[in-house]
Coordinates of C-alpha atoms and ligand atoms in Angstrom, one line a residue:
M111 CA 0.0 0.0 0.0
I112 CA 1.5 3.3 -1.0
V113 CA 2.4 5.7 1.8
E114 CA -0.2 8.4 1.0
A115 CA -3.0 5.9 1.0
R116 CA -1.9 4.5 4.3
E117 CA -1.7 7.9 5.8
A118 CA -5.2 8.8 4.5
L119 CA -6.6 5.6 6.0
R120 CA -5.0 6.4 9.3
H121 CA -6.6 9.8 9.3
E122 CA -10.0 8.4 8.5
V123 CA -9.8 5.8 11.3
A124 CA -8.8 8.4 13.9
L125 CA -11.5 10.7 12.7
A126 CA -14.1 7.9 12.8
N127 CA -13.2 7.1 16.4
R128 CA -13.6 10.8 17.3
I129 CA -17.0 10.8 15.5
I130 CA -18.5 8.0 17.5
E131 CA -17.5 9.8 20.7
R132 CA -18.7 13.2 19.6
F133 CA -22.1 11.9 18.5
G134 CA -22.7 10.1 21.8
L135 CA -22.3 6.6 20.5
S136 CA -19.4 6.0 23.0
N137 CA -17.8 7.7 25.9
A138 CA -14.7 6.3 27.5
F139 CA -15.1 3.0 25.5
G140 CA -15.7 2.0 22.0
H141 CA -13.5 1.8 18.9
V142 CA -13.4 1.9 15.1
S143 CA -11.0 0.0 12.9
A144 CA -10.2 -0.3 9.2
R145 CA -8.6 -3.2 7.3
I146 CA -5.3 -2.3 5.6
P147 CA -6.5 -3.1 2.0
G148 CA -5.5 -6.5 0.6
T149 CA -4.2 -7.8 4.0
D150 CA -5.4 -9.6 7.1
T151 CA -4.3 -6.7 9.2
F152 CA -6.1 -3.6 10.5
L153 CA -5.6 -0.2 12.1
F154 CA -6.9 -0.1 15.6
P155 CA -6.8 2.5 18.4
P156 CA -4.9 1.8 21.7
R157 CA -6.8 1.5 25.0
R158 CA -8.2 5.0 25.5
S159 CA -11.5 6.8 24.8
P160 CA -12.1 7.0 21.0
G161 CA -12.5 10.7 21.5
F162 CA -8.7 10.9 22.0
A163 CA -7.8 8.9 18.9
D164 CA -5.1 10.3 16.7
E165 CA -3.5 8.9 13.5
Q166 CA 0.0 8.5 14.9
S167 CA -1.0 6.3 17.8
L168 CA -3.0 3.7 15.8
L169 CA -1.8 0.2 16.2
V170 CA -1.6 -2.5 13.5
L171 CA -3.1 -5.9 14.5
D172 CA -3.8 -9.1 12.6
T173 CA -6.8 -11.3 12.6
D174 CA -5.2 -13.5 15.2
G175 CA -5.2 -10.6 17.5
K176 CA -1.4 -10.2 17.3
L177 CA 0.1 -6.7 17.7
L178 CA 2.3 -6.1 14.6
A179 CA 3.1 -2.4 14.9
G180 CA 2.6 0.6 17.1
K181 CA 3.1 1.3 20.8
G182 CA 0.5 0.7 23.5
T183 CA -2.0 -1.8 24.5
P184 CA -4.9 -2.5 22.2
N185 CA -8.5 -2.3 23.5
S186 CA -9.5 -5.6 25.0
E187 CA -12.4 -6.1 22.6
L188 CA -10.0 -6.2 19.7
W189 CA -11.5 -9.7 19.0
I190 CA -14.7 -8.1 17.6
H191 CA -12.7 -6.5 14.9
A192 CA -10.1 -9.3 14.3
R193 CA -12.7 -12.0 13.8
A194 CA -15.0 -9.9 11.7
Y195 CA -12.2 -9.3 9.3
A196 CA -11.3 -13.0 9.4
A197 CA -14.8 -14.1 8.7
R198 CA -15.6 -11.8 5.8
A199 CA -13.2 -10.6 3.1
D200 CA -15.7 -7.9 2.1
I201 CA -15.4 -6.1 5.4
G202 CA -13.1 -3.1 5.3
G203 CA -14.3 -1.2 8.4
V204 CA -15.7 -2.1 11.8
V205 CA -17.3 0.0 14.5
H206 CA -18.0 -1.2 18.0
A207 CA -19.8 1.3 20.3
H208 CA -22.1 1.5 23.3
P209 CA -24.8 3.8 22.1
P210 CA -27.5 4.3 24.8
A211 CA -30.7 4.1 22.6
C212 CA -29.6 0.8 21.1
V213 CA -28.8 -0.6 24.5
C214 CA -32.2 0.5 25.7
L215 CA -33.9 -1.3 22.9
T216 CA -32.2 -4.5 23.7
Q217 CA -33.1 -4.3 27.3
I218 CA -36.8 -3.7 26.8
G219 CA -36.9 -6.6 24.4
Q220 CA -37.8 -4.5 21.4
P221 CA -36.2 -5.6 18.1
H222 CA -35.0 -2.8 15.8
R223 CA -37.7 -1.6 13.5
I224 CA -37.4 0.7 10.5
V225 CA -39.2 3.9 11.6
H226 CA -37.5 6.5 9.3
N227 CA -35.8 6.7 6.0
Q228 CA -32.2 6.4 7.2
G229 CA -33.2 3.1 8.9
G230 CA -33.6 1.6 5.5
V231 CA -30.0 0.5 5.5
F232 CA -31.1 -2.1 8.0
A233 CA -33.8 -3.5 5.8
D234 CA -32.4 -7.0 6.2
G235 CA -32.9 -6.8 9.9
V236 CA -30.5 -6.3 12.9
P237 CA -29.8 -9.5 14.7
E238 CA -29.3 -9.5 18.5
F239 CA -26.4 -11.0 20.3
K240 CA -28.1 -12.0 23.6
R241 CA -25.0 -12.9 25.6
I242 CA -24.1 -10.1 27.9
G243 CA -20.5 -9.1 28.7
L244 CA -17.4 -8.0 26.8
I245 CA -16.0 -9.8 23.8
R246 CA -12.5 -10.5 25.1
T247 CA -11.7 -13.8 23.6
R248 CA -11.2 -15.1 20.1
E249 CA -14.1 -17.6 20.6
L250 CA -16.5 -14.8 21.5
G251 CA -15.3 -12.8 18.5
D252 CA -16.0 -15.7 16.3
L253 CA -19.5 -16.1 17.8
L254 CA -20.3 -12.5 17.3
A255 CA -19.1 -12.6 13.7
Q256 CA -21.2 -15.6 13.1
S257 CA -24.3 -13.8 14.6
L258 CA -23.6 -10.8 12.4
G259 CA -23.6 -13.1 9.4
R260 CA -23.7 -11.2 6.1
G261 CA -25.3 -8.2 7.7
I262 CA -24.2 -4.6 8.3
A263 CA -25.1 -4.4 12.0
I264 CA -25.8 -6.3 15.2
M265 CA -27.1 -5.2 18.5
M266 CA -25.4 -6.6 21.6
R267 CA -27.8 -7.0 24.6
G268 CA -27.0 -4.6 27.4
H269 CA -23.7 -3.7 25.7
G270 CA -23.9 -1.9 22.4
I271 CA -23.6 -2.5 18.7
T272 CA -21.1 -3.6 16.0
T273 CA -21.3 -2.4 12.4
A274 CA -19.3 -3.8 9.6
A275 CA -19.1 -2.5 6.0
A276 CA -16.8 -2.3 2.9
D277 CA -15.1 0.8 4.3
V278 CA -14.6 2.6 7.5
R279 CA -16.8 5.6 6.5
T280 CA -19.8 3.4 5.7
A281 CA -19.4 1.4 8.9
T282 CA -19.3 4.7 10.9
I283 CA -22.3 6.2 9.1
A284 CA -24.3 3.0 9.6
A285 CA -23.5 3.1 13.4
C286 CA -24.7 6.7 13.6
F287 CA -27.9 5.9 11.6
L288 CA -28.6 2.9 13.8
E289 CA -28.4 4.9 17.0
E290 CA -30.6 7.7 15.4
S291 CA -33.1 5.0 14.4
A292 CA -33.1 3.4 17.9
A293 CA -33.5 6.8 19.6
L294 CA -36.5 7.6 17.3
Q295 CA -38.0 4.2 18.0
L296 CA -37.8 4.8 21.7
R297 CA -39.4 8.2 21.5
M298 CA -42.2 6.8 19.4
L299 CA -42.7 4.0 21.8
A300 CA -42.9 6.5 24.7
A301 CA -45.3 8.8 22.7
A302 CA -47.4 5.7 22.0
G303 CA -47.7 5.0 25.7
G304 CA -45.4 1.9 25.4
D305 CA -47.7 0.3 22.8
A306 CA -45.3 -1.0 20.1
S307 CA -48.2 -1.8 17.9
R308 CA -49.0 1.9 17.4
I309 CA -45.6 2.5 15.8
R310 CA -46.1 2.7 12.0
A311 CA -42.9 0.8 11.3
Y312 CA -42.1 0.5 7.6
T313 CA -43.4 -2.6 5.9
P314 CA -40.7 -4.8 4.1
E315 CA -41.8 -3.2 0.8
E316 CA -41.5 0.3 2.1
A317 CA -38.1 -0.5 3.7
E318 CA -37.0 -1.8 0.4
R319 CA -37.7 1.5 -1.2
V320 CA -35.4 3.3 1.2
R321 CA -32.7 0.6 1.6
D322 CA -30.1 2.6 -0.3
Q323 CA -29.0 4.8 2.6
V324 CA -25.3 4.0 2.4
A325 CA -24.9 4.7 -1.3
P326 CA -21.6 6.6 -2.1
G327 CA -23.2 10.0 -2.4
I328 CA -25.1 9.7 0.9
V329 CA -22.1 8.4 2.8
E330 CA -19.9 11.2 1.5
R331 CA -22.4 13.8 2.5
A332 CA -23.0 12.3 5.9
W333 CA -19.3 11.8 6.5
E334 CA -18.6 15.4 5.6
Y335 CA -21.0 16.6 8.3
Y336 CA -20.0 14.1 11.0
A337 CA -16.3 14.8 10.4
A338 CA -16.8 18.5 10.4
V339 CA -18.5 18.4 13.8
A340 CA -15.9 16.1 15.2
E341 CA -13.1 18.3 14.0
L342 CA -14.7 21.5 15.3
K343 CA -15.4 20.1 18.7
P344 CA -12.5 17.9 19.7
L345 CA -12.7 16.2 23.0
G346 CA -11.7 18.8 25.6
G347 CA -11.7 21.6 23.0
Ligands
ZN265 ZN1 -18.0 -3.1 24.1

């Protein structure tokens, strides 16, 4: 990989980490990674809030969880990323975050439903990983990757979410859309007095019509906005 491309990817990964913190998907915890194209290795932040991520400090790990380059200790949930990349060659970016609305949905036993247009990206459904606790072993990483299947997102009960896509921008936008969607679903549920049947969730046919929410033009526009906010309001700035 040529030097410029590698540096651009480092910049994107660091920015994606700061985006998930700025937009309330994570606080002290959570992380975003990107595969180094054409390899079984990925860029991953060291053990610190994603809000502090910077391109120089990113580590290089492989899909066996081995630290290949960089100084520092990787986040203990590195296995989420390592085993997702191992399971699917089409994955170029992975986000793991602890967004509150998604956690709430899992804990009231409500499956994700498509309640607005941006939710269309989840038209194939968002599976739930029911086992609580952190993903700190290779085996659990494999189990999570298996539960994700060919999908773009999975909810993790009482814990958070993982999104996976062809590139780090798309995975990041999908994570933001998923939390937005879950937050809207919760508000609708509250406004409906807790009666889920009153939510006019999209039918499969309607969801199909708005599925294309991570098309290149949309991702670029969303990324431009999220990145600008993250750059303007750095953690502690
Ligand atoms: Zn976690």
